[in-house]
mmCIF file of C-alpha atoms in Angstrom:
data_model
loop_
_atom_site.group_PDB
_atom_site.id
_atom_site.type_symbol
_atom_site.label_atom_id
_atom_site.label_comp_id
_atom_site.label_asym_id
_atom_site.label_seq_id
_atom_site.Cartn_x
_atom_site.Cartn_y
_atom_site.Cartn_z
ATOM 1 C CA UNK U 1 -39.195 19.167 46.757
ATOM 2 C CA UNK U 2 -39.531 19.641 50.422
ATOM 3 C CA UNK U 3 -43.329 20.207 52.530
ATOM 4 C CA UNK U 4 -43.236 20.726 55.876
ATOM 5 C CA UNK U 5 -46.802 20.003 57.331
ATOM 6 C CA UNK U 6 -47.601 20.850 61.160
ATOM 7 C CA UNK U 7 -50.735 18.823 62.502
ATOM 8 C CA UNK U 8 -52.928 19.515 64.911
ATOM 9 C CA UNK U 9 -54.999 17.077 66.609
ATOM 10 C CA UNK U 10 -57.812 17.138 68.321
ATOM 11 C CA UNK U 11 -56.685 14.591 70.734
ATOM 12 C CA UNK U 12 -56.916 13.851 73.682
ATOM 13 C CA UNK U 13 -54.513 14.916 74.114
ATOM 14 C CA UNK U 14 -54.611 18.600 71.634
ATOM 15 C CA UNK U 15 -50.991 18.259 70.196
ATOM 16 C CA UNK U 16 -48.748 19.241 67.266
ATOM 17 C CA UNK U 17 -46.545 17.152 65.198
ATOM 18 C CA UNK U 18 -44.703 17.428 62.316
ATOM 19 C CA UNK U 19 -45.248 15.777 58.683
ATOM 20 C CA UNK U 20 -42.276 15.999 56.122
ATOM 21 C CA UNK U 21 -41.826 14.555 52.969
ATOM 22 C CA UNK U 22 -38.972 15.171 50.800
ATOM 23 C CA UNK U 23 -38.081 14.402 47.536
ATOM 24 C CA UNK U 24 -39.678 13.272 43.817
ATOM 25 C CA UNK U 25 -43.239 11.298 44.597
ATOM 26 C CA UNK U 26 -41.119 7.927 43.130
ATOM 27 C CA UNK U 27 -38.340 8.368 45.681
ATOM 28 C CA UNK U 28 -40.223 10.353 48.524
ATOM 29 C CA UNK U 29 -39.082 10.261 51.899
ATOM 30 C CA UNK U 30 -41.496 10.624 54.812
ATOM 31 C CA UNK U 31 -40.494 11.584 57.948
ATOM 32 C CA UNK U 32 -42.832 11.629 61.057
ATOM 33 C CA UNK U 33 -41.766 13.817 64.576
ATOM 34 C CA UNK U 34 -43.822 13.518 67.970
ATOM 35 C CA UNK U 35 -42.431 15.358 70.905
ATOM 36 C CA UNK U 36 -44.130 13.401 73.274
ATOM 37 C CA UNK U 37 -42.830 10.418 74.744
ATOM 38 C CA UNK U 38 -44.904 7.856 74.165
ATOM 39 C CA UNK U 39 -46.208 9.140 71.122
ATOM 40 C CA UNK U 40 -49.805 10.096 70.841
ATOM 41 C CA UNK U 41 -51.499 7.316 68.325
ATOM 42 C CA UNK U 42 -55.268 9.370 67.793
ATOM 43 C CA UNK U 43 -51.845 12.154 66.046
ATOM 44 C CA UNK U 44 -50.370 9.374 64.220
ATOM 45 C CA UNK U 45 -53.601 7.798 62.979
ATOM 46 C CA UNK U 46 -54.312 11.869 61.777
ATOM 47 C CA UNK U 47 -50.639 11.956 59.766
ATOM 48 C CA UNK U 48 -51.876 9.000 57.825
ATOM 49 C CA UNK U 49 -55.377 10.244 57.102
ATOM 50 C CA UNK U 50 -53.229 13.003 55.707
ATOM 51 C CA UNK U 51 -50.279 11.139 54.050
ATOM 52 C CA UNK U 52 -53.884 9.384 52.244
ATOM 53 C CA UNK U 53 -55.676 13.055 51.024
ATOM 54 C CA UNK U 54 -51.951 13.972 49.877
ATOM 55 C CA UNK U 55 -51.869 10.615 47.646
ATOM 56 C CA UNK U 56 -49.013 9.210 50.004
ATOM 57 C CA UNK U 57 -50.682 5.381 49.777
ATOM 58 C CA UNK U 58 -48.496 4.396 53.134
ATOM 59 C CA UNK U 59 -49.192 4.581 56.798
ATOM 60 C CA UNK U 60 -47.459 7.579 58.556
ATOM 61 C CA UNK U 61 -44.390 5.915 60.127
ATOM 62 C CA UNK U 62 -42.604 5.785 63.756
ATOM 63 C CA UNK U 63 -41.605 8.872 64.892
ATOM 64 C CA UNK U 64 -37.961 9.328 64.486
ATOM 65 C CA UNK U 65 -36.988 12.189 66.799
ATOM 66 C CA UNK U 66 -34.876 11.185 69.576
ATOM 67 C CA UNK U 67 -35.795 14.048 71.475
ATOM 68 C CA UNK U 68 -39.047 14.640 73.529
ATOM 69 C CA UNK U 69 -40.650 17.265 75.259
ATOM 70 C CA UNK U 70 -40.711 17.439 79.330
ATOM 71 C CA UNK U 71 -43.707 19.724 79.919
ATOM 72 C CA UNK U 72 -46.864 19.565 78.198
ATOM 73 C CA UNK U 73 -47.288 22.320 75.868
ATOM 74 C CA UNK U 74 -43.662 23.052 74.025
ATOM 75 C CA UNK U 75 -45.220 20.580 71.265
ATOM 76 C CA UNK U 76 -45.918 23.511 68.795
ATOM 77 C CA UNK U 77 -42.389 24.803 69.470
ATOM 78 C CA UNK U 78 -41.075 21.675 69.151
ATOM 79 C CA UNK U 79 -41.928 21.647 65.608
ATOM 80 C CA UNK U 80 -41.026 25.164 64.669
ATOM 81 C CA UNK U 81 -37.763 24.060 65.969
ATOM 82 C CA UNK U 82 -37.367 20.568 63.292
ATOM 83 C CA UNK U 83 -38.598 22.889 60.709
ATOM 84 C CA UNK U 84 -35.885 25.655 61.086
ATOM 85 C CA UNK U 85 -33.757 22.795 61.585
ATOM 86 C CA UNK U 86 -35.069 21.161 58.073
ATOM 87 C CA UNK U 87 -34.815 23.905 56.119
ATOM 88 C CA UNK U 88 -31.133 24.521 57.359
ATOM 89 C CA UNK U 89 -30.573 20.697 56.325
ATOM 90 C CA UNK U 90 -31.999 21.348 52.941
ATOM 91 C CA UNK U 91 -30.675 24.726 51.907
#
């Protein structure tokens, strides 16, 4: 099982980032992505308010892209891009 969950928060600053968890809720895997470089903490305090309504009992963890974004408004197409990437991964 594979959910790909795009956040948007309310900042400052107003930014996606990207929520996936993979696997069986024994063995699940969650990964965290932030395109900005430091990452925004008000969007990483969000993923694990989320992570919490999903039943996910952990904080969200460190980003761990090892790519950012240079301007300040690709974030949105910054995820679309992990996603297609993701699902290629996982197919």
């Amino acid at each position: 099982m594979h959910v790909h969950i795009v956040l948007h928060d309310e900042g400052p600053p107003r930014h996606y980032t990207l929520l996936e968890l993979h696997g069986a809720p024994e063995a699940r895997v969650v990964e965290y992505r932030d395109s900005l470089f430091p990452p925004s903490e008000t969007a990483r305090v969000s993923a694990t308010r989320v992570l919490h309504k999903l039943g996910v009992e952990r904080a969200c963890p460190e980003p761990c892209n090892e790519s950012f974004q240079q301007d300040g408004w690709t974030c949105g197409l910054w995820c679309a891009r992990w996603i297609e990437r993701s699902l290629r991964r996982f197919r």
